[in-house]
Amino acid sequence: MSDAVHVKICGLTDPDNVQAAVAAGARYVGFVFFPKSPRNVTFAQARALALCVPEGVAKVALTVDADDDMLHALTQEVPLDMLQLHGHETPARVTALRQRFGLPVMKAVGVAGPEDLAALDAYGKVADQLLVDAKPSADAMLPGGNGLSFDWRLIAGRRWACPWMLAGGLDAENVAAAIRLTGARQVDVSSGVEIAPGKKDAARINAFISAAQSATNTFPV
């Protein structure tokens, strides 16, 4: 991976903000397929958005405990580069989906305390990437995109068997500090670049990517 921090803008719902993310230098764009989310898109909407994305920017589908039929329909209709699993999928499920659909799989793992780090080790052995996110509360409606962060010191300088991405409560004001503290080379943002739930803002996207890419990482790559 290059020295530049790679940024993923997740939960995109309209072409203007897809273009804003791409123009600002995002390396990943994410589309949410979870009806409870204010960022949820249909397959048809996602296909139209994905066709706006140039080569070299990865198109990521966020799903939550999706079954094979849903994933088959999704991957048939929407041109994708990666699946992001944000539910309770087991390591065996991650392995099975990689084999069945032939796409790289990113597995989200929620972190609240030291007891959650073992899951990162386990999923890091089977996934293509890890998304290290804040663990939602027990009564949360959404598995992610809640604007919550966690104690970044828990993962400071840690590495796993695959590349990883930091998420959870990031915005333009704190992303540089998060990168410095954790050694992250990739970061993910959704609510941190919104003016309302599900409504991204081009200026906030620009500010976030600029802050992330200008951050100084004190850990070895």
Coordinates of N, CA and C in Angstrom, one line a residue:
M1 N 0.8 -1.2 0.0 CA 0.0 0.0 0.0 C 0.9 1.2 0.0
S2 N 0.5 2.3 -0.7 CA 1.2 3.5 -0.8 C 1.2 4.2 0.5
D3 N 2.0 5.3 0.6 CA 2.1 6.0 1.9 C 0.8 6.8 2.1
A4 N 0.1 7.2 1.1 CA -1.1 8.0 1.2 C -2.2 7.3 1.9
V5 N -2.9 7.9 2.8 CA -4.0 7.3 3.5 C -5.2 7.2 2.5
H6 N -5.8 6.0 2.4 CA -6.9 5.7 1.5 C -8.2 6.0 2.3
V7 N -9.1 6.7 1.6 CA -10.4 7.1 2.2 C -11.6 6.4 1.5
K8 N -12.5 5.9 2.4 CA -13.8 5.4 1.9 C -14.9 6.3 2.3
I9 N -15.7 6.7 1.4 CA -16.9 7.5 1.7 C -18.1 6.5 1.6
C10 N -18.7 6.2 2.7 CA -19.8 5.2 2.7 C -21.2 5.8 2.8
G11 N -22.1 5.1 2.3 CA -23.5 5.5 2.4 C -23.9 6.6 1.4
L12 N -23.3 6.6 0.2 CA -23.6 7.5 -0.8 C -24.9 7.2 -1.5
T13 N -25.7 8.3 -1.8 CA -27.0 8.0 -2.3 C -27.3 8.9 -3.6
D14 N -26.5 9.8 -3.9 CA -26.8 10.6 -5.1 C -25.5 10.8 -5.9
P15 N -25.7 11.0 -7.2 CA -24.5 11.1 -8.1 C -23.6 12.3 -7.9
D16 N -24.2 13.4 -7.4 CA -23.3 14.6 -7.2 C -22.3 14.3 -6.1
N17 N -22.7 13.6 -5.0 CA -21.8 13.3 -3.9 C -20.8 12.2 -4.3
V18 N -21.3 11.3 -5.2 CA -20.3 10.3 -5.7 C -19.2 11.0 -6.4
Q19 N -19.6 11.9 -7.3 CA -18.6 12.7 -8.0 C -17.7 13.5 -7.1
A20 N -18.3 14.1 -6.1 CA -17.5 14.9 -5.1 C -16.5 14.0 -4.4
A21 N -16.9 12.8 -4.0 CA -16.0 11.9 -3.4 C -14.8 11.5 -4.3
V22 N -15.2 11.2 -5.5 CA -14.1 10.8 -6.5 C -13.2 11.9 -6.8
A23 N -13.7 13.1 -7.0 CA -12.9 14.3 -7.3 C -12.0 14.6 -6.2
A24 N -12.4 14.4 -4.9 CA -11.6 14.7 -3.8 C -10.5 13.7 -3.5
G25 N -10.6 12.6 -4.2 CA -9.6 11.6 -4.0 C -9.9 10.3 -3.2
A26 N -11.2 10.1 -3.0 CA -11.6 8.8 -2.4 C -11.2 7.6 -3.2
R27 N -10.7 6.6 -2.4 CA -10.3 5.3 -3.1 C -11.4 4.3 -3.1
Y28 N -12.4 4.5 -2.2 CA -13.5 3.6 -2.1 C -14.8 4.4 -2.0
V29 N -15.9 4.0 -2.6 CA -17.2 4.5 -2.4 C -18.1 3.4 -2.0
G30 N -19.0 3.7 -1.0 CA -19.8 2.6 -0.4 C -21.3 2.9 -0.6
F31 N -22.0 1.8 -0.9 CA -23.4 1.9 -1.1 C -24.1 0.9 -0.1
V32 N -25.1 1.4 0.6 CA -25.7 0.6 1.7 C -27.0 -0.1 1.3
F33 N -27.0 -1.4 1.6 CA -28.2 -2.2 1.2 C -28.8 -2.8 2.5
F34 N -29.4 -1.9 3.3 CA -30.0 -2.2 4.6 C -31.2 -1.4 4.8
P35 N -32.4 -1.9 4.7 CA -33.6 -1.1 4.6 C -33.8 -0.1 5.8
K36 N -33.3 -0.5 7.0 CA -33.4 0.4 8.2 C -32.6 1.6 8.1
S37 N -31.6 1.6 7.2 CA -30.7 2.8 7.2 C -31.2 3.9 6.4
P38 N -31.0 5.2 6.8 CA -31.4 6.3 6.0 C -30.5 6.4 4.7
R39 N -29.5 5.6 4.6 CA -28.6 5.6 3.5 C -28.9 4.5 2.5
N40 N -30.0 3.7 2.8 CA -30.3 2.6 2.0 C -30.6 3.0 0.5
V41 N -30.1 2.2 -0.4 CA -30.4 2.4 -1.8 C -30.9 1.1 -2.4
T42 N -31.7 1.2 -3.5 CA -32.2 0.0 -4.2 C -31.1 -0.4 -5.2
F43 N -31.2 -1.6 -5.7 CA -30.3 -2.1 -6.7 C -30.2 -1.2 -7.9
A44 N -31.3 -0.7 -8.3 CA -31.3 0.2 -9.5 C -30.6 1.5 -9.2
Q45 N -30.9 2.0 -8.0 CA -30.2 3.3 -7.7 C -28.7 3.1 -7.6
A46 N -28.3 2.0 -7.0 CA -26.9 1.7 -6.8 C -26.2 1.4 -8.1
R47 N -26.9 0.8 -9.0 CA -26.3 0.5 -10.4 C -26.0 1.9 -11.1
A48 N -27.0 2.8 -11.0 CA -26.8 4.1 -11.6 C -25.6 4.8 -11.0
L49 N -25.5 4.8 -9.6 CA -24.4 5.4 -9.0 C -23.1 4.8 -9.3
A50 N -23.1 3.4 -9.3 CA -21.8 2.7 -9.6 C -21.3 3.0 -11.0
L51 N -22.2 3.2 -12.0 CA -21.8 3.5 -13.3 C -21.1 4.9 -13.4
C52 N -21.3 5.7 -12.4 CA -20.6 7.1 -12.3 C -19.2 7.0 -11.8
V53 N -18.8 5.8 -11.3 CA -17.5 5.7 -10.6 C -16.4 5.3 -11.6
P54 N -15.3 6.0 -11.7 CA -14.3 5.7 -12.7 C -13.5 4.4 -12.2
E55 N -12.8 3.9 -13.1 CA -11.9 2.7 -12.8 C -10.8 3.2 -11.8
G56 N -10.5 2.4 -10.9 CA -9.5 2.7 -9.9 C -10.1 3.1 -8.6
V57 N -11.4 3.4 -8.5 CA -12.1 3.7 -7.3 C -13.0 2.5 -7.0
A58 N -12.8 1.8 -5.9 CA -13.5 0.6 -5.6 C -15.0 0.9 -5.1
K59 N -15.9 0.1 -5.7 CA -17.3 0.2 -5.4 C -17.6 -0.9 -4.4
V60 N -18.1 -0.5 -3.2 CA -18.3 -1.4 -2.1 C -19.7 -1.5 -1.7
A61 N -20.3 -2.7 -1.6 CA -21.6 -2.9 -1.1 C -21.7 -3.3 0.3
L62 N -22.3 -2.5 1.1 CA -22.5 -2.8 2.6 C -23.8 -3.6 2.8
T63 N -23.7 -4.8 3.3 CA -24.9 -5.6 3.6 C -24.8 -6.1 5.0
V64 N -26.0 -6.5 5.5 CA -26.1 -6.9 6.9 C -26.8 -8.2 7.0
D65 N -26.0 -9.3 7.3 CA -26.6 -10.6 7.4 C -27.4 -11.0 6.1
A66 N -27.0 -10.6 5.0 CA -27.7 -10.9 3.7 C -27.6 -12.4 3.4
D67 N -28.7 -12.9 2.8 CA -28.6 -14.3 2.4 C -28.1 -14.4 1.0
D68 N -27.8 -15.7 0.5 CA -27.2 -15.9 -0.8 C -28.0 -15.3 -1.9
D69 N -29.4 -15.5 -1.8 CA -30.2 -15.0 -2.9 C -30.1 -13.5 -3.0
M70 N -30.1 -12.8 -1.9 CA -30.0 -11.3 -2.0 C -28.7 -10.9 -2.6
L71 N -27.6 -11.6 -2.2 CA -26.3 -11.2 -2.7 C -26.1 -11.6 -4.1
H72 N -26.7 -12.7 -4.6 CA -26.7 -13.1 -6.0 C -27.4 -12.0 -6.8
A73 N -28.6 -11.6 -6.4 CA -29.3 -10.6 -7.1 C -28.5 -9.2 -7.2
L74 N -27.9 -8.9 -6.0 CA -27.1 -7.7 -5.9 C -25.9 -7.7 -6.9
T75 N -25.2 -8.7 -6.8 CA -24.0 -8.8 -7.6 C -24.3 -9.0 -9.1
Q76 N -25.5 -9.5 -9.5 CA -25.8 -9.6 -10.9 C -26.2 -8.2 -11.4
E77 N -26.9 -7.4 -10.6 CA -27.4 -6.1 -11.1 C -26.4 -4.9 -10.9
V78 N -25.6 -4.9 -9.9 CA -24.8 -3.8 -9.6 C -23.3 -4.1 -9.8
P79 N -22.6 -3.4 -10.6 CA -21.2 -3.6 -10.8 C -20.4 -3.3 -9.6
L80 N -19.8 -4.3 -8.9 CA -19.2 -4.1 -7.6 C -17.7 -4.6 -7.6
D81 N -16.9 -4.0 -6.7 CA -15.6 -4.5 -6.5 C -15.3 -5.2 -5.2
M82 N -16.3 -5.0 -4.3 CA -16.0 -5.6 -2.9 C -17.4 -5.7 -2.2
L83 N -17.5 -6.7 -1.3 CA -18.6 -6.9 -0.4 C -18.1 -6.5 1.0
Q84 N -18.9 -5.7 1.7 CA -18.7 -5.3 3.1 C -19.8 -6.0 3.9
L85 N -19.4 -6.8 4.8 CA -20.3 -7.6 5.7 C -20.3 -6.9 7.0
H86 N -21.5 -6.3 7.4 CA -21.6 -5.5 8.6 C -22.6 -6.1 9.6
G87 N -22.8 -7.4 9.5 CA -23.7 -8.1 10.4 C -23.0 -9.1 11.3
H88 N -23.7 -10.2 11.6 CA -23.1 -11.2 12.5 C -22.5 -12.4 11.7
E89 N -22.0 -12.1 10.5 CA -21.5 -13.2 9.7 C -20.2 -13.8 10.4
T90 N -20.2 -15.1 10.4 CA -19.1 -15.9 11.0 C -17.9 -15.9 10.1
P91 N -16.7 -16.3 10.6 CA -15.6 -16.5 9.7 C -15.8 -17.5 8.6
A92 N -16.6 -18.5 8.9 CA -16.9 -19.5 7.9 C -17.8 -18.9 6.8
R93 N -18.7 -18.0 7.2 CA -19.6 -17.3 6.2 C -18.7 -16.4 5.3
V94 N -17.8 -15.7 5.9 CA -16.9 -14.9 5.1 C -16.2 -15.7 4.1
T95 N -15.6 -16.8 4.5 CA -14.9 -17.7 3.6 C -15.8 -18.2 2.4
A96 N -17.0 -18.6 2.8 CA -18.0 -19.1 1.8 C -18.4 -18.1 0.8
L97 N -18.6 -16.8 1.2 CA -19.0 -15.8 0.3 C -17.9 -15.4 -0.6
R98 N -16.7 -15.4 -0.1 CA -15.5 -15.1 -1.0 C -15.4 -16.1 -2.1
Q99 N -15.7 -17.4 -1.8 CA -15.6 -18.4 -2.8 C -16.7 -18.4 -3.7
R100 N -17.9 -18.1 -3.2 CA -19.1 -18.2 -4.1 C -19.2 -17.0 -5.0
F101 N -18.9 -15.8 -4.6 CA -19.1 -14.6 -5.4 C -17.9 -14.1 -6.1
G102 N -16.7 -14.6 -5.7 CA -15.5 -14.2 -6.4 C -15.1 -12.7 -6.2
L103 N -15.6 -12.1 -5.1 CA -15.3 -10.7 -4.8 C -14.5 -10.6 -3.5
P104 N -13.6 -9.7 -3.4 CA -13.0 -9.5 -2.1 C -14.1 -9.1 -1.0
V105 N -13.8 -9.6 0.2 CA -14.8 -9.3 1.3 C -14.1 -8.5 2.4
M106 N -14.8 -7.5 2.8 CA -14.4 -6.7 4.0 C -15.3 -7.0 5.1
K107 N -14.8 -7.4 6.2 CA -15.7 -7.7 7.4 C -15.5 -6.7 8.4
A108 N -16.7 -6.1 8.8 CA -16.7 -5.1 9.9 C -16.7 -5.8 11.2
V109 N -15.9 -5.3 12.1 CA -15.9 -5.9 13.5 C -16.0 -4.7 14.5
G110 N -17.0 -4.8 15.3 CA -17.2 -3.7 16.3 C -16.2 -3.8 17.5
V111 N -15.7 -2.7 17.9 CA -14.8 -2.7 19.1 C -15.3 -1.7 20.2
A112 N -15.4 -2.2 21.4 CA -15.8 -1.4 22.5 C -14.7 -1.5 23.6
G113 N -14.1 -2.7 23.7 CA -13.1 -3.0 24.8 C -12.1 -4.0 24.3
P114 N -11.2 -4.3 25.2 CA -10.1 -5.3 24.9 C -10.7 -6.7 24.5
E115 N -11.9 -7.0 25.0 CA -12.5 -8.3 24.8 C -12.9 -8.5 23.3
D116 N -12.9 -7.4 22.5 CA -13.3 -7.5 21.1 C -12.2 -7.7 20.2
L117 N -10.9 -7.6 20.7 CA -9.8 -7.7 19.8 C -9.6 -9.1 19.2
A118 N -10.0 -10.1 19.9 CA -9.8 -11.5 19.4 C -10.6 -11.7 18.1
A119 N -11.7 -11.1 18.0 CA -12.5 -11.2 16.8 C -11.8 -10.7 15.6
L120 N -11.1 -9.6 15.8 CA -10.3 -9.0 14.7 C -9.2 -10.0 14.2
D121 N -8.6 -10.7 15.2 CA -7.6 -11.7 14.8 C -8.2 -12.8 14.0
A122 N -9.4 -13.2 14.4 CA -10.0 -14.3 13.7 C -10.5 -14.0 12.3
Y123 N -11.1 -12.8 12.2 CA -11.6 -12.4 10.9 C -10.5 -12.0 10.0
G124 N -9.4 -11.5 10.6 CA -8.3 -11.1 9.8 C -7.6 -12.2 9.0
K125 N -7.9 -13.5 9.4 CA -7.3 -14.6 8.8 C -8.1 -15.1 7.6
V126 N -9.4 -14.6 7.5 CA -10.3 -15.1 6.4 C -10.8 -14.0 5.5
A127 N -10.8 -12.8 5.9 CA -11.3 -11.7 5.1 C -10.2 -11.1 4.3
D128 N -10.6 -10.4 3.2 CA -9.6 -9.6 2.4 C -9.2 -8.3 3.1
Q129 N -10.2 -7.7 3.8 CA -9.9 -6.5 4.6 C -10.8 -6.6 5.9
L130 N -10.3 -5.8 6.9 CA -11.1 -5.6 8.1 C -11.6 -4.1 8.2
L131 N -12.8 -3.9 8.6 CA -13.3 -2.6 9.0 C -13.4 -2.6 10.5
V132 N -12.5 -1.8 11.1 CA -12.5 -1.8 12.6 C -13.3 -0.6 13.0
D133 N -14.5 -0.9 13.5 CA -15.6 0.1 13.8 C -15.9 0.1 15.3
A134 N -16.6 1.1 15.6 CA -17.2 1.2 17.0 C -18.3 0.2 17.2
K135 N -18.3 -0.5 18.2 CA -19.4 -1.5 18.5 C -20.7 -0.7 18.8
P136 N -21.8 -0.9 18.1 CA -23.0 -0.2 18.5 C -23.6 -0.7 19.8
S137 N -24.4 0.1 20.4 CA -25.1 -0.3 21.7 C -26.1 -1.4 21.4
A138 N -26.5 -2.1 22.4 CA -27.4 -3.3 22.3 C -28.7 -2.9 21.6
D139 N -29.2 -1.6 21.9 CA -30.5 -1.2 21.3 C -30.3 -0.4 20.1
A140 N -29.2 -0.3 19.5 CA -29.0 0.5 18.3 C -29.8 -0.1 17.1
M141 N -30.4 0.8 16.3 CA -31.1 0.3 15.1 C -30.2 0.0 14.0
L142 N -29.0 0.6 13.9 CA -28.1 0.4 12.8 C -26.8 -0.3 13.3
P143 N -26.1 -1.1 12.6 CA -24.9 -1.7 13.0 C -23.7 -0.8 12.8
G144 N -23.9 0.3 12.1 CA -22.8 1.2 11.8 C -23.4 2.5 11.4
G145 N -22.5 3.5 11.1 CA -23.0 4.8 10.7 C -23.7 5.6 11.8
N146 N -23.4 5.3 13.1 CA -24.1 5.9 14.2 C -23.3 7.1 14.7
G147 N -22.1 7.4 14.2 CA -21.3 8.5 14.6 C -20.6 8.2 15.9
L148 N -20.5 7.0 16.3 CA -19.8 6.6 17.5 C -18.4 6.3 17.3
S149 N -17.5 6.6 18.2 CA -16.1 6.2 18.1 C -15.8 5.3 19.3
F150 N -14.6 4.8 19.3 CA -14.2 3.9 20.5 C -12.8 4.4 20.9
D151 N -12.3 3.8 21.9 CA -10.9 4.2 22.4 C -9.9 3.7 21.5
W152 N -9.4 4.6 20.7 CA -8.4 4.2 19.6 C -7.1 3.6 20.2
R153 N -6.8 3.9 21.4 CA -5.6 3.3 22.0 C -5.7 1.8 22.0
L154 N -6.9 1.2 22.0 CA -7.0 -0.2 22.0 C -6.3 -0.9 20.8
I155 N -6.2 -0.2 19.7 CA -5.6 -0.8 18.5 C -4.4 0.0 18.0
A156 N -3.8 0.8 18.9 CA -2.7 1.6 18.5 C -1.5 0.7 18.0
G157 N -1.2 0.9 16.7 CA 0.0 0.2 16.2 C -0.3 -1.3 15.9
R158 N -1.5 -1.8 16.1 CA -1.8 -3.2 15.8 C -1.9 -3.5 14.4
R159 N -1.6 -4.7 14.0 CA -1.7 -5.2 12.6 C -2.3 -6.5 12.6
W160 N -3.0 -6.8 11.5 CA -3.6 -8.1 11.3 C -3.1 -8.8 10.0
A161 N -3.7 -10.0 9.7 CA -3.2 -10.7 8.6 C -3.7 -10.1 7.3
C162 N -4.5 -9.2 7.3 CA -5.0 -8.5 6.1 C -5.0 -7.0 6.3
P163 N -5.1 -6.2 5.2 CA -5.3 -4.8 5.4 C -6.5 -4.4 6.2
W164 N -6.5 -3.2 6.8 CA -7.6 -2.8 7.7 C -7.9 -1.4 7.5
M165 N -9.1 -1.0 7.9 CA -9.7 0.3 7.7 C -10.3 0.8 9.0
L166 N -10.0 2.0 9.5 CA -10.6 2.5 10.7 C -11.9 3.2 10.4
A167 N -12.9 3.0 11.3 CA -14.2 3.6 11.1 C -14.8 3.9 12.5
G168 N -15.9 4.7 12.5 CA -16.5 5.0 13.8 C -16.3 6.4 14.3
G169 N -17.3 7.3 14.1 CA -17.2 8.6 14.6 C -16.2 9.5 14.1
L170 N -15.6 9.2 12.9 CA -14.6 10.0 12.3 C -15.2 11.2 11.6
D171 N -14.5 12.4 11.6 CA -14.9 13.5 10.9 C -13.6 14.3 10.5
A172 N -13.8 15.4 9.9 CA -12.6 16.2 9.4 C -11.8 16.7 10.6
E173 N -12.4 16.9 11.8 CA -11.7 17.5 12.9 C -10.9 16.4 13.7
N174 N -11.3 15.2 13.6 CA -10.6 14.2 14.4 C -9.8 13.1 13.6
V175 N -10.0 13.1 12.3 CA -9.4 12.0 11.6 C -7.9 12.0 11.6
A176 N -7.3 13.1 11.6 CA -5.8 13.2 11.6 C -5.3 12.6 13.0
A177 N -6.0 13.0 14.1 CA -5.6 12.4 15.4 C -5.8 10.9 15.4
A178 N -6.9 10.4 14.8 CA -7.1 9.0 14.8 C -6.0 8.3 14.0
I179 N -5.6 8.8 12.9 CA -4.6 8.2 12.1 C -3.2 8.2 12.9
R180 N -2.9 9.3 13.5 CA -1.7 9.4 14.3 C -1.7 8.4 15.4
L181 N -2.8 8.2 16.1 CA -2.8 7.3 17.3 C -2.9 5.9 16.9
T182 N -3.6 5.5 15.8 CA -3.8 4.1 15.5 C -2.8 3.5 14.5
G183 N -2.2 4.4 13.7 CA -1.4 3.9 12.5 C -2.3 3.5 11.4
A184 N -3.5 3.9 11.3 CA -4.4 3.5 10.2 C -3.9 4.0 8.9
R185 N -3.9 3.2 7.9 CA -3.6 3.6 6.5 C -4.8 3.8 5.7
Q186 N -6.0 3.4 6.2 CA -7.3 3.5 5.5 C -8.3 4.0 6.5
V187 N -9.2 4.9 6.1 CA -10.3 5.3 7.0 C -11.6 5.3 6.2
D188 N -12.7 5.2 7.0 CA -14.0 5.1 6.5 C -14.9 6.1 7.2
V189 N -15.7 6.9 6.4 CA -16.6 7.8 7.0 C -18.0 7.8 6.4
S190 N -19.0 8.0 7.2 CA -20.4 8.1 6.6 C -21.1 9.3 7.3
S191 N -21.5 9.2 8.5 CA -22.2 10.3 9.2 C -21.4 11.5 9.4
G192 N -20.0 11.3 9.4 CA -19.1 12.4 9.6 C -19.0 13.4 8.5
V193 N -19.6 13.1 7.4 CA -19.6 14.0 6.2 C -21.1 14.4 5.8
E194 N -22.0 14.3 6.7 CA -23.4 14.5 6.5 C -23.9 15.8 7.1
I195 N -24.9 16.4 6.5 CA -25.6 17.5 7.1 C -26.9 17.1 7.8
A196 N -27.3 15.9 7.4 CA -28.5 15.2 8.0 C -28.3 13.8 7.7
P197 N -29.0 12.9 8.5 CA -28.9 11.5 8.2 C -29.2 11.1 6.8
G198 N -28.1 10.5 6.1 CA -28.3 10.1 4.8 C -28.0 11.2 3.7
K199 N -27.7 12.4 4.2 CA -27.5 13.6 3.3 C -26.0 14.0 3.4
K200 N -25.2 13.5 2.4 CA -23.8 13.9 2.4 C -23.7 15.4 1.9
D201 N -22.5 16.0 2.3 CA -22.2 17.3 1.9 C -20.9 17.4 1.2
A202 N -20.8 17.9 0.0 CA -19.6 17.9 -0.8 C -18.4 18.6 0.0
A203 N -18.7 19.7 0.6 CA -17.7 20.4 1.3 C -17.1 19.6 2.5
R204 N -18.0 18.9 3.2 CA -17.5 18.0 4.3 C -16.7 16.8 3.7
I205 N -17.1 16.3 2.6 CA -16.4 15.2 2.0 C -15.0 15.7 1.6
N206 N -14.9 16.9 1.0 CA -13.6 17.5 0.6 C -12.7 17.7 1.9
A207 N -13.3 18.2 2.9 CA -12.5 18.5 4.1 C -12.0 17.3 4.8
F208 N -12.9 16.2 4.8 CA -12.5 15.0 5.5 C -11.3 14.3 4.7
I209 N -11.4 14.2 3.4 CA -10.4 13.6 2.6 C -9.1 14.4 2.7
S210 N -9.2 15.7 2.7 CA -8.0 16.5 2.8 C -7.3 16.3 4.1
A211 N -8.1 16.3 5.2 CA -7.5 16.1 6.5 C -6.9 14.7 6.7
A212 N -7.5 13.7 6.1 CA -7.0 12.3 6.2 C -5.7 12.2 5.4
Q213 N -5.7 12.7 4.2 CA -4.5 12.6 3.4 C -3.3 13.4 3.8
S214 N -3.6 14.4 4.6 CA -2.5 15.3 5.1 C -2.0 14.8 6.5
A215 N -2.6 13.8 7.1 CA -2.2 13.4 8.4 C -0.9 12.7 8.4
T216 N -0.1 12.9 9.4 CA 1.2 12.3 9.6 C 1.0 11.0 10.4
N217 N 1.4 9.9 9.8 CA 1.4 8.6 10.5 C 2.7 8.3 11.1
T218 N 2.7 8.1 12.4 CA 4.0 7.9 13.1 C 4.4 6.4 13.2
F219 N 3.5 5.5 12.7 CA 3.8 4.1 12.7 C 4.4 3.6 11.4
P220 N 5.2 2.6 11.4 CA 5.7 2.1 10.1 C 4.6 1.4 9.4
V221 N 4.7 1.6 8.0 CA 3.7 1.0 7.2 C 3.9 -0.5 7.1

